[in-house]
C-alpha positions as a Markdown table, in Angstrom:
| # | Residue | x | y | z |
|---|---|---|---|---|
| 1 | Met | 0.0 | 0.0 | 0.0 |
| 2 | Arg | 1.2 | 3.5 | -0.8 |
| 3 | Ser | 0.1 | 4.9 | 2.5 |
| 4 | Lys | 3.2 | 5.0 | 4.5 |
| 5 | Thr | 6.0 | 7.2 | 3.4 |
| 6 | Gly | 8.1 | 10.0 | 4.6 |
| 7 | Ser | 10.0 | 10.8 | 7.8 |
| 8 | Ala | 7.7 | 8.6 | 9.9 |
| 9 | Ala | 8.4 | 5.6 | 7.7 |
| 10 | Leu | 12.1 | 6.4 | 7.6 |
| 11 | Ala | 12.2 | 6.6 | 11.4 |
| 12 | Ala | 10.3 | 3.3 | 11.6 |
| 13 | Ala | 12.8 | 1.7 | 9.2 |
| 14 | Ala | 15.7 | 3.0 | 11.3 |
| 15 | Ser | 14.0 | 1.4 | 14.3 |
| 16 | Val | 13.8 | -1.9 | 12.5 |
| 17 | Leu | 17.5 | -1.7 | 11.5 |
| 18 | Ala | 18.4 | -1.1 | 15.2 |
| 19 | Leu | 16.2 | -4.0 | 16.2 |
| 20 | Thr | 17.9 | -6.2 | 13.7 |
| 21 | Val | 21.3 | -5.4 | 15.1 |
| 22 | Gly | 20.1 | -5.8 | 18.7 |
| 23 | Cys | 18.6 | -9.2 | 17.8 |
| 24 | Ser | 21.7 | -10.6 | 16.2 |
| 25 | Pro | 22.7 | -14.1 | 17.5 |
| 26 | Thr | 24.9 | -14.0 | 20.6 |
| 27 | Gly | 27.6 | -16.5 | 21.2 |
| 28 | Gly | 29.2 | -19.2 | 19.1 |
| 29 | Asp | 30.3 | -19.1 | 15.4 |
| 30 | Arg | 26.8 | -17.9 | 14.3 |
| 31 | Ala | 27.4 | -14.6 | 16.1 |
| 32 | Ala | 30.8 | -14.2 | 14.6 |
| 33 | Thr | 29.6 | -14.8 | 11.1 |
| 34 | Ala | 26.3 | -13.0 | 11.2 |
| 35 | Pro | 26.4 | -10.2 | 8.5 |
| 36 | Pro | 25.4 | -6.7 | 9.5 |
| 37 | Pro | 22.0 | -5.6 | 8.1 |
| 38 | Ser | 21.9 | -3.4 | 5.1 |
| 39 | Ser | 21.0 | 0.2 | 5.6 |
| 40 | Val | 18.7 | 0.2 | 2.6 |
| 41 | Val | 15.0 | 0.5 | 3.2 |
| 42 | Leu | 12.0 | 0.9 | 0.9 |
| 43 | Thr | 10.2 | 4.2 | 0.9 |
| 44 | Asp | 7.5 | 3.6 | -1.7 |
| 45 | Ala | 6.6 | 1.2 | -4.5 |
| 46 | Asp | 4.0 | 0.2 | -7.0 |
| 47 | Ser | 3.6 | -2.4 | -9.8 |
| 48 | His | 5.9 | -0.3 | -12.0 |
| 49 | Gly | 8.9 | 0.2 | -9.7 |
| 50 | Tyr | 10.2 | 1.1 | -6.3 |
| 51 | Ile | 12.3 | 3.7 | -4.4 |
| 52 | Thr | 14.9 | 2.9 | -1.7 |
| 53 | Phe | 16.7 | 5.1 | 0.8 |
| 54 | Asp | 20.1 | 4.2 | 2.1 |
| 55 | Thr | 20.0 | 5.5 | 5.7 |
| 56 | Asp | 23.8 | 5.4 | 6.1 |
| 57 | Arg | 24.7 | 7.1 | 2.8 |
| 58 | Gln | 21.5 | 9.2 | 2.7 |
| 59 | Val | 20.9 | 8.3 | -0.9 |
| 60 | Leu | 17.5 | 7.9 | -2.6 |
| 61 | Thr | 17.4 | 5.6 | -5.6 |
| 62 | Gly | 14.6 | 4.9 | -8.0 |
| 63 | Tyr | 14.3 | 1.5 | -9.8 |
| 64 | Thr | 12.0 | -0.1 | -12.3 |
| 65 | His | 10.0 | -3.2 | -11.5 |
| 66 | Gly | 12.7 | -5.3 | -12.9 |
| 67 | Gly | 15.4 | -3.7 | -10.7 |
| 68 | Lys | 17.0 | -1.3 | -13.2 |
| 69 | Arg | 18.3 | 1.8 | -11.6 |
| 70 | Val | 16.7 | 4.9 | -13.1 |
| 71 | Trp | 17.8 | 7.8 | -10.8 |
| 72 | Glu | 19.8 | 8.5 | -7.7 |
| 73 | Glu | 19.6 | 11.5 | -5.4 |
| 74 | Asp | 21.8 | 12.6 | -2.5 |
| 75 | Arg | 21.4 | 16.4 | -2.4 |
| 76 | Tyr | 18.8 | 16.5 | 0.4 |
| 77 | Phe | 17.6 | 14.5 | 3.3 |
| 78 | Pro | 14.0 | 13.4 | 2.4 |
| 79 | Thr | 11.3 | 14.4 | 4.7 |
| 80 | Asp | 8.7 | 12.5 | 2.6 |
| 81 | Val | 8.9 | 10.4 | -0.6 |
| 82 | His | 6.0 | 9.4 | -2.8 |
| 83 | Cys | 5.7 | 7.6 | -6.1 |
| 84 | Ala | 4.0 | 10.0 | -8.6 |
| 85 | Ala | 1.8 | 8.5 | -11.3 |
| 86 | Ser | 4.0 | 5.5 | -11.4 |
| 87 | Cys | 7.3 | 4.6 | -9.7 |
| 88 | Pro | 10.1 | 5.3 | -10.0 |
| 89 | Asp | 8.7 | 8.8 | -10.9 |
| 90 | Ala | 8.5 | 10.5 | -7.6 |
| 91 | Ala | 7.9 | 13.6 | -5.5 |
| 92 | Val | 10.6 | 14.2 | -2.8 |
| 93 | Ser | 9.9 | 16.8 | -0.1 |
| 94 | Ala | 13.0 | 18.2 | 1.6 |
| 95 | Thr | 12.0 | 20.5 | 4.4 |
| 96 | Ala | 14.1 | 23.1 | 6.2 |
| 97 | Asp | 14.0 | 21.2 | 9.6 |
| 98 | Met | 15.6 | 18.2 | 8.0 |
| 99 | Asn | 18.0 | 20.2 | 5.8 |
| 100 | Lys | 19.5 | 22.9 | 8.0 |
| 101 | Ser | 21.1 | 24.8 | 5.2 |
| 102 | Ala | 17.8 | 25.4 | 3.5 |
| 103 | Ser | 15.7 | 28.5 | 4.0 |
| 104 | Gly | 12.5 | 26.8 | 2.8 |
| 105 | Thr | 11.3 | 23.6 | 1.3 |
| 106 | Glu | 12.7 | 22.0 | -1.9 |
| 107 | Val | 10.5 | 19.6 | -3.8 |
| 108 | Leu | 12.3 | 17.4 | -6.2 |
| 109 | Trp | 10.3 | 15.9 | -9.1 |
| 110 | Lys | 11.8 | 12.8 | -10.6 |
| 111 | Gln | 10.3 | 11.9 | -14.0 |
| 112 | Asp | 11.8 | 9.7 | -16.7 |
| 113 | Gly | 15.1 | 9.8 | -15.0 |
| 114 | His | 15.2 | 13.6 | -15.0 |
| 115 | Ser | 15.0 | 16.0 | -12.0 |
| 116 | Thr | 13.1 | 19.3 | -11.6 |
| 117 | Thr | 13.4 | 21.3 | -8.4 |
| 118 | Gln | 10.6 | 23.5 | -7.1 |
| 119 | Ser | 11.3 | 25.9 | -4.2 |
| 120 | Phe | 8.7 | 27.0 | -1.5 |
| 121 | Thr | 9.2 | 29.7 | 1.1 |
| 122 | Asp | 7.3 | 27.5 | 3.7 |
| 123 | Lys | 9.8 | 25.6 | 5.7 |
| 124 | Ser | 7.6 | 22.6 | 6.4 |
| 125 | Leu | 5.7 | 22.0 | 3.1 |
| 126 | Val | 5.3 | 18.2 | 2.6 |
| 127 | Val | 3.8 | 16.7 | -0.6 |
| 128 | Gln | 1.3 | 14.1 | 0.6 |
| 129 | Trp | 0.3 | 12.9 | -2.9 |
| 130 | Ala | 1.3 | 13.7 | -6.4 |
| 131 | Arg | 0.3 | 12.7 | -10.0 |
| 132 | Asp | 3.0 | 14.9 | -11.5 |
| 133 | Lys | 4.6 | 18.3 | -10.8 |
| 134 | Asp | 1.4 | 20.1 | -11.8 |
| 135 | Thr | -1.1 | 18.0 | -9.8 |
| 136 | Trp | -0.4 | 17.3 | -6.1 |
| 137 | Val | -1.6 | 17.8 | -2.6 |
| 138 | Ala | 0.6 | 19.1 | 0.3 |
| 139 | Thr | 0.4 | 20.4 | 3.8 |
| 140 | Thr | 2.2 | 23.4 | 5.2 |
| 141 | Ser | 2.7 | 25.1 | 8.6 |
| 142 | Ser | -0.5 | 27.1 | 7.8 |
| 143 | Gly | -2.8 | 24.7 | 6.1 |
| 144 | Ile | -3.4 | 22.6 | 3.0 |
| 145 | Ile | -2.2 | 23.5 | -0.4 |
| 146 | Trp | -2.9 | 21.7 | -3.7 |
| 147 | Ser | -2.1 | 22.2 | -7.4 |
| 148 | Asp | -4.7 | 21.2 | -9.9 |
| 149 | His | -3.1 | 21.0 | -13.3 |
| 150 | Gly | -0.9 | 23.9 | -12.4 |
| 151 | Thr | -3.5 | 26.0 | -10.6 |
| 152 | Thr | -2.7 | 26.4 | -6.9 |
| 153 | His | -5.4 | 26.5 | -4.2 |
| 154 | Lys | -5.1 | 26.9 | -0.4 |
| 155 | Glu | -7.1 | 26.1 | 2.7 |
| 156 | Thr | -5.5 | 28.1 | 5.5 |
| 157 | Phe | -6.1 | 28.1 | 9.3 |
| 158 | Ala | -5.7 | 31.2 | 11.4 |
| 159 | Lys | -3.8 | 29.4 | 14.2 |
| 160 | Gly | -1.7 | 27.4 | 11.8 |
| 161 | Leu | -1.1 | 23.6 | 12.0 |
| 162 | Ala | 0.6 | 21.8 | 14.9 |
| 163 | Asp | 0.6 | 18.5 | 12.9 |
| 164 | Ser | -0.7 | 16.9 | 9.7 |
| 165 | Met | -0.8 | 13.5 | 8.0 |
| 166 | Gly | -1.9 | 12.2 | 4.7 |
| 167 | Arg | -3.3 | 8.7 | 4.1 |
| 168 | Leu | -4.1 | 7.1 | 0.7 |
| 169 | Ser | -6.6 | 4.3 | 0.1 |
| 170 | Ala | -5.3 | 1.0 | -1.4 |
| 171 | Asp | -7.1 | 1.7 | -4.7 |
| 172 | Asn | -5.3 | 5.1 | -4.9 |
| 173 | Gly | -8.7 | 6.7 | -5.4 |
| 174 | Thr | -9.1 | 8.6 | -2.1 |
| 175 | Leu | -6.7 | 10.8 | -0.1 |
| 176 | Leu | -7.4 | 11.9 | 3.5 |
| 177 | Ile | -5.6 | 14.8 | 5.0 |
| 178 | Ser | -5.7 | 14.9 | 8.9 |
| 179 | Ile | -4.8 | 18.2 | 10.4 |
| 180 | Gln | -4.4 | 19.4 | 14.0 |
| 181 | Glu | -4.5 | 23.2 | 14.6 |
| 182 | Asn | -2.1 | 24.9 | 17.0 |
| 183 | Gly | -3.4 | 24.9 | 20.5 |
| 184 | Gly | -6.0 | 22.2 | 19.8 |
| 185 | Asn | -6.2 | 18.5 | 20.9 |
| 186 | Ser | -8.7 | 17.3 | 18.3 |
| 187 | Trp | -8.2 | 16.6 | 14.6 |
| 188 | Ser | -10.1 | 17.4 | 11.4 |
| 189 | Val | -10.1 | 15.4 | 8.2 |
| 190 | Tyr | -10.4 | 16.5 | 4.6 |
| 191 | Arg | -11.1 | 14.1 | 1.7 |
| 192 | Phe | -9.7 | 14.5 | -1.8 |
| 193 | Pro | -11.4 | 12.2 | -4.4 |
| 194 | Leu | -8.5 | 11.5 | -6.8 |
| 195 | Asn | -10.5 | 9.8 | -9.6 |
| 196 | Lys | -12.4 | 12.9 | -10.6 |
| 197 | Ala | -11.5 | 15.5 | -13.2 |
| 198 | Gly | -10.3 | 18.1 | -10.6 |
| 199 | Leu | -9.1 | 18.2 | -7.1 |
| 200 | Ser | -11.8 | 19.4 | -4.7 |
| 201 | Pro | -11.5 | 18.6 | -1.0 |
| 202 | Ser | -14.4 | 18.4 | 1.5 |
| 203 | Arg | -14.2 | 18.3 | 5.2 |
| 204 | Ile | -15.8 | 15.1 | 6.4 |
| 205 | Ala | -15.0 | 15.1 | 10.2 |
| 206 | Thr | -14.0 | 17.4 | 13.0 |
| 207 | Asp | -13.1 | 16.7 | 16.7 |
| 208 | Leu | -11.5 | 13.4 | 16.0 |
| 209 | Pro | -9.4 | 12.0 | 18.8 |
| 210 | Gly | -6.4 | 11.3 | 16.5 |
| 211 | Ser | -5.2 | 11.4 | 13.0 |
| 212 | Val | -6.5 | 8.9 | 10.4 |
| 213 | Gly | -4.2 | 6.0 | 10.1 |
| 214 | Cys | -6.0 | 4.0 | 7.4 |
| 215 | Leu | -9.2 | 3.9 | 5.3 |
| 216 | Ser | -11.2 | 1.6 | 3.2 |
| 217 | Pro | -13.7 | 3.1 | 0.7 |
| 218 | Glu | -15.1 | -0.4 | 0.1 |
| 219 | Gln | -16.0 | -0.6 | 3.8 |
| 220 | Asp | -16.7 | 3.1 | 4.0 |
| 221 | Thr | -14.6 | 3.4 | 7.1 |
| 222 | Met | -11.5 | 5.1 | 8.5 |
| 223 | Trp | -9.6 | 4.4 | 11.7 |
| 224 | Thr | -7.8 | 7.0 | 13.9 |
| 225 | Leu | -4.6 | 6.4 | 15.8 |
| 226 | Gly | -3.8 | 7.2 | 19.4 |
| 227 | Asp | -4.6 | 6.1 | 22.9 |
| 228 | Lys | -7.8 | 4.5 | 21.6 |
| 229 | Ala | -8.4 | 3.2 | 18.1 |
| 230 | Phe | -11.7 | 4.6 | 16.8 |
| 231 | Glu | -13.5 | 3.6 | 13.6 |
| 232 | Phe | -15.5 | 6.3 | 11.8 |
| 233 | Asn | -17.8 | 6.3 | 8.8 |
| 234 | Leu | -15.7 | 7.6 | 5.8 |
| 235 | Thr | -18.7 | 9.5 | 4.3 |
| 236 | Thr | -20.4 | 11.1 | 7.3 |
| 237 | Gly | -17.6 | 11.1 | 9.9 |
| 238 | Lys | -19.9 | 9.4 | 12.4 |
| 239 | Lys | -18.2 | 7.3 | 15.1 |
| 240 | Ile | -18.9 | 3.6 | 14.7 |
| 241 | Arg | -16.9 | 2.0 | 17.5 |
| 242 | Asp | -13.7 | 2.0 | 19.5 |
| 243 | Val | -11.5 | -0.9 | 20.6 |
| 244 | Lys | -10.2 | 0.7 | 23.8 |
| 245 | Lys | -6.6 | 0.1 | 22.9 |
| 246 | Phe | -3.6 | 2.1 | 21.7 |
| 247 | Ala | -2.9 | 2.1 | 18.0 |
| 248 | Ser | 0.2 | 3.5 | 16.4 |
| 249 | Asp | -0.4 | 2.1 | 12.9 |
| 250 | Cys | -3.1 | 0.5 | 10.8 |
| 251 | Ala | -4.0 | -0.8 | 7.4 |
| 252 | Ser | -7.4 | -1.6 | 5.7 |
| 253 | Ser | -8.5 | -3.7 | 2.7 |
| 254 | Lys | -11.9 | -4.2 | 1.2 |
| 255 | Thr | -12.9 | -6.6 | 4.0 |
| 256 | Ser | -10.3 | -6.4 | 6.8 |
| 257 | Thr | -8.5 | -4.0 | 9.2 |
| 258 | Val | -5.2 | -4.5 | 10.9 |
| 259 | Leu | -4.1 | -2.4 | 13.9 |
| 260 | Gly | -0.6 | -2.2 | 15.3 |
| 261 | Ala | 0.6 | -1.0 | 18.7 |
| 262 | Phe | 4.4 | -0.3 | 19.0 |
| 263 | Ser | 6.2 | -0.6 | 22.3 |
| 264 | Ala | 9.9 | -0.4 | 23.0 |
| 265 | Asp | 12.4 | -1.0 | 25.8 |
| 266 | Pro | 16.2 | -0.9 | 25.9 |
| 267 | Asp | 16.4 | -4.5 | 24.8 |
| 268 | Gln | 13.8 | -4.9 | 22.0 |
| 269 | Ser | 10.9 | -3.4 | 20.1 |
| 270 | Thr | 7.6 | -5.2 | 20.0 |
| 271 | Gln | 4.3 | -4.7 | 18.2 |
| 272 | Glu | 0.9 | -6.1 | 19.0 |
| 273 | Ile | -0.9 | -6.8 | 15.8 |
| 274 | Ser | -4.7 | -7.2 | 15.7 |
| 275 | Ile | -6.8 | -8.2 | 12.7 |
| 276 | Thr | -10.5 | -8.4 | 12.1 |
| 277 | Ser | -12.7 | -9.1 | 9.1 |
| 278 | Gly | -16.3 | -9.5 | 8.2 |
| 279 | Ser | -19.0 | -8.0 | 10.4 |
| 280 | Arg | -18.1 | -5.6 | 13.3 |
| 281 | Ala | -19.2 | -8.4 | 15.6 |
| 282 | Thr | -16.1 | -10.3 | 14.6 |
| 283 | Thr | -13.5 | -10.5 | 17.4 |
| 284 | Phe | -10.0 | -9.0 | 16.8 |
| 285 | Gln | -7.4 | -11.7 | 16.6 |
| 286 | Lys | -4.1 | -10.7 | 18.3 |
| 287 | Val | -0.5 | -11.6 | 18.2 |
| 288 | Thr | 2.7 | -10.0 | 19.6 |
| 289 | Val | 5.8 | -9.9 | 17.5 |
| 290 | Arg | 9.3 | -8.6 | 17.9 |
| 291 | Ser | 9.3 | -5.9 | 15.4 |
| 292 | Ser | 8.5 | -2.2 | 14.9 |
| 293 | Gly | 8.1 | -2.4 | 11.1 |
| 294 | Glu | 5.3 | -1.5 | 8.8 |
| 295 | Ile | 2.1 | -3.5 | 8.7 |
| 296 | Ser | -0.2 | -4.0 | 5.7 |
| 297 | Val | -3.1 | -6.2 | 4.6 |
| 298 | Phe | -4.2 | -7.9 | 1.5 |
| 299 | Arg | -7.7 | -9.2 | 1.5 |
| 300 | Asp | -8.0 | -11.0 | 4.9 |
| 301 | Cys | -4.3 | -11.5 | 5.3 |
| 302 | Ala | -2.0 | -9.2 | 7.3 |
| 303 | Val | 1.6 | -8.8 | 6.3 |
| 304 | Leu | 4.3 | -7.8 | 8.8 |
| 305 | Leu | 7.8 | -8.3 | 10.0 |
| 306 | Ser | 8.6 | -10.7 | 12.8 |
| 307 | Asn | 12.0 | -11.7 | 14.1 |
| 308 | Gly | 13.5 | -10.3 | 10.8 |
| 309 | Lys | 11.2 | -12.4 | 8.6 |
| 310 | Leu | 8.3 | -11.7 | 6.3 |
| 311 | Thr | 5.3 | -12.9 | 8.2 |
| 312 | Thr | 1.6 | -13.2 | 7.7 |
| 313 | Leu | -1.4 | -13.2 | 10.1 |
| 314 | Ser | -4.7 | -14.7 | 9.0 |
| 315 | Ala | -8.1 | -13.4 | 10.1 |
| 316 | Arg | -8.3 | -16.5 | 12.3 |
| 317 | Gly | -5.2 | -15.4 | 14.2 |
| 318 | Thr | -2.7 | -17.8 | 12.6 |
| 319 | Lys | 0.8 | -16.3 | 12.4 |
| 320 | Thr | 3.1 | -17.8 | 9.8 |
| 321 | Glu | 6.8 | -16.7 | 9.6 |
| 322 | Ser | 8.3 | -17.3 | 6.2 |
| 323 | Glu | 11.9 | -18.1 | 5.6 |
| 324 | Ile | 12.4 | -14.8 | 3.9 |
| 325 | Asp | 14.8 | -12.5 | 5.7 |
| 326 | Ala | 13.8 | -8.9 | 5.6 |
| 327 | His | 14.0 | -5.6 | 7.5 |
| 328 | Ser | 11.8 | -3.5 | 5.2 |
| 329 | Met | 8.8 | -4.2 | 3.0 |
| 330 | Arg | 6.0 | -2.8 | 0.8 |
| 331 | Thr | 2.8 | -4.6 | 0.1 |
| 332 | Leu | 0.9 | -3.7 | -3.1 |
| 333 | Pro | -2.9 | -3.8 | -3.6 |
| 334 | Asp | -2.6 | -6.8 | -5.9 |
| 335 | Gly | -0.9 | -8.9 | -3.3 |
| 336 | His | 2.7 | -8.5 | -4.3 |
| 337 | Val | 5.3 | -7.7 | -1.7 |
| 338 | Tyr | 8.7 | -6.0 | -2.1 |
| 339 | Ser | 11.2 | -6.8 | 0.6 |
| 340 | Val | 14.8 | -5.8 | 1.4 |
| 341 | Ala | 17.1 | -8.6 | 2.5 |
| 342 | Pro | 20.0 | -8.0 | 5.0 |
| 343 | Ser | 22.3 | -7.9 | 1.9 |
| 344 | Gly | 20.3 | -4.8 | 0.7 |
| 345 | Lys | 18.9 | -6.7 | -2.3 |
| 346 | Val | 15.2 | -6.0 | -3.1 |
| 347 | Ala | 13.1 | -9.0 | -4.0 |
| 348 | Glu | 9.4 | -9.5 | -4.9 |
| 349 | His | 7.1 | -12.0 | -3.5 |
| 350 | Arg | 3.4 | -12.8 | -3.6 |
| 351 | Ile | 0.7 | -13.4 | -1.0 |
| 352 | Asp | -1.4 | -16.5 | -1.4 |
| 353 | Ala | -4.7 | -15.2 | 0.0 |
| 354 | Ser | -6.3 | -18.6 | 0.2 |
| 355 | Thr | -3.7 | -19.8 | 2.7 |
| 356 | Cys | -2.4 | -16.4 | 4.0 |
| 357 | Arg | 1.2 | -17.3 | 3.2 |
| 358 | Ile | 4.1 | -15.6 | 1.4 |
| 359 | Val | 5.0 | -17.6 | -1.7 |
């Protein structure tokens, strides 16, 4: 799914790398020969290609689906990275807080192997979605800004924004922008239908307890993150239910929802994964894994990292660790999964939805 990119994803990837180091075998020849994990992580991907970030070298690289390198970028530290119409074409946001020498935000547009740089005076502009350099949606310190075929529009807030987050549906047809104004505790959500002729947002909810972490147009629902995970109607914004548990991440498909709750201590990072499918009377099935990596879902099958392996969790609560070593992954809406091995090599796999296994 193309719903997790940017500094949050890069931070999560760094946590996974740290966890991989911390969980290396101790004692014996195995510890002596265990290779260090690669510093390469996936930042975004689709069926056409993928983008990686080397956290040690601070280099972004765009590849075709077959693994051919198309472009490389090391001028800026990326605050957020998104595939554009198709990977490896991309929008790279480099904000001033992540690039101390910059006075504003630089957005790098990668298209057909070529680069175009667009400068903004706002120090914290982040592109949340883009079709190309003329059609995109971003958030700034003062509000939401979008370009519709080169014509710029703004929705500004008098108090400015304390925080913002973008979430894209698995079918790439709906973008939600969650915003929290300065001095406020609640969140508001704006919806951008992306399959219409023009970009025209509508506010669908206010006073939400947290930012939206995932959405499913097919289920007509969205889930917020925070101390309690809440489910809301995607059309009306009306609350449906809460699960009275902390959620730091989530993913939704046509029929299922997966919630993740990170925790960490000096020795390890863990994540409690919960999955539910079918009617809202269905009980969440839970499992705790040693990981702080991204979670995703394909149909009724959750995909996650556990003990450095690609792992699945069925709607019945059956966890299956594969033999595939990985510290970073991306799951696509068609059931394909990109993963990064400890060597740094990117490989592609497929989810067998009938058995909820990686094949």
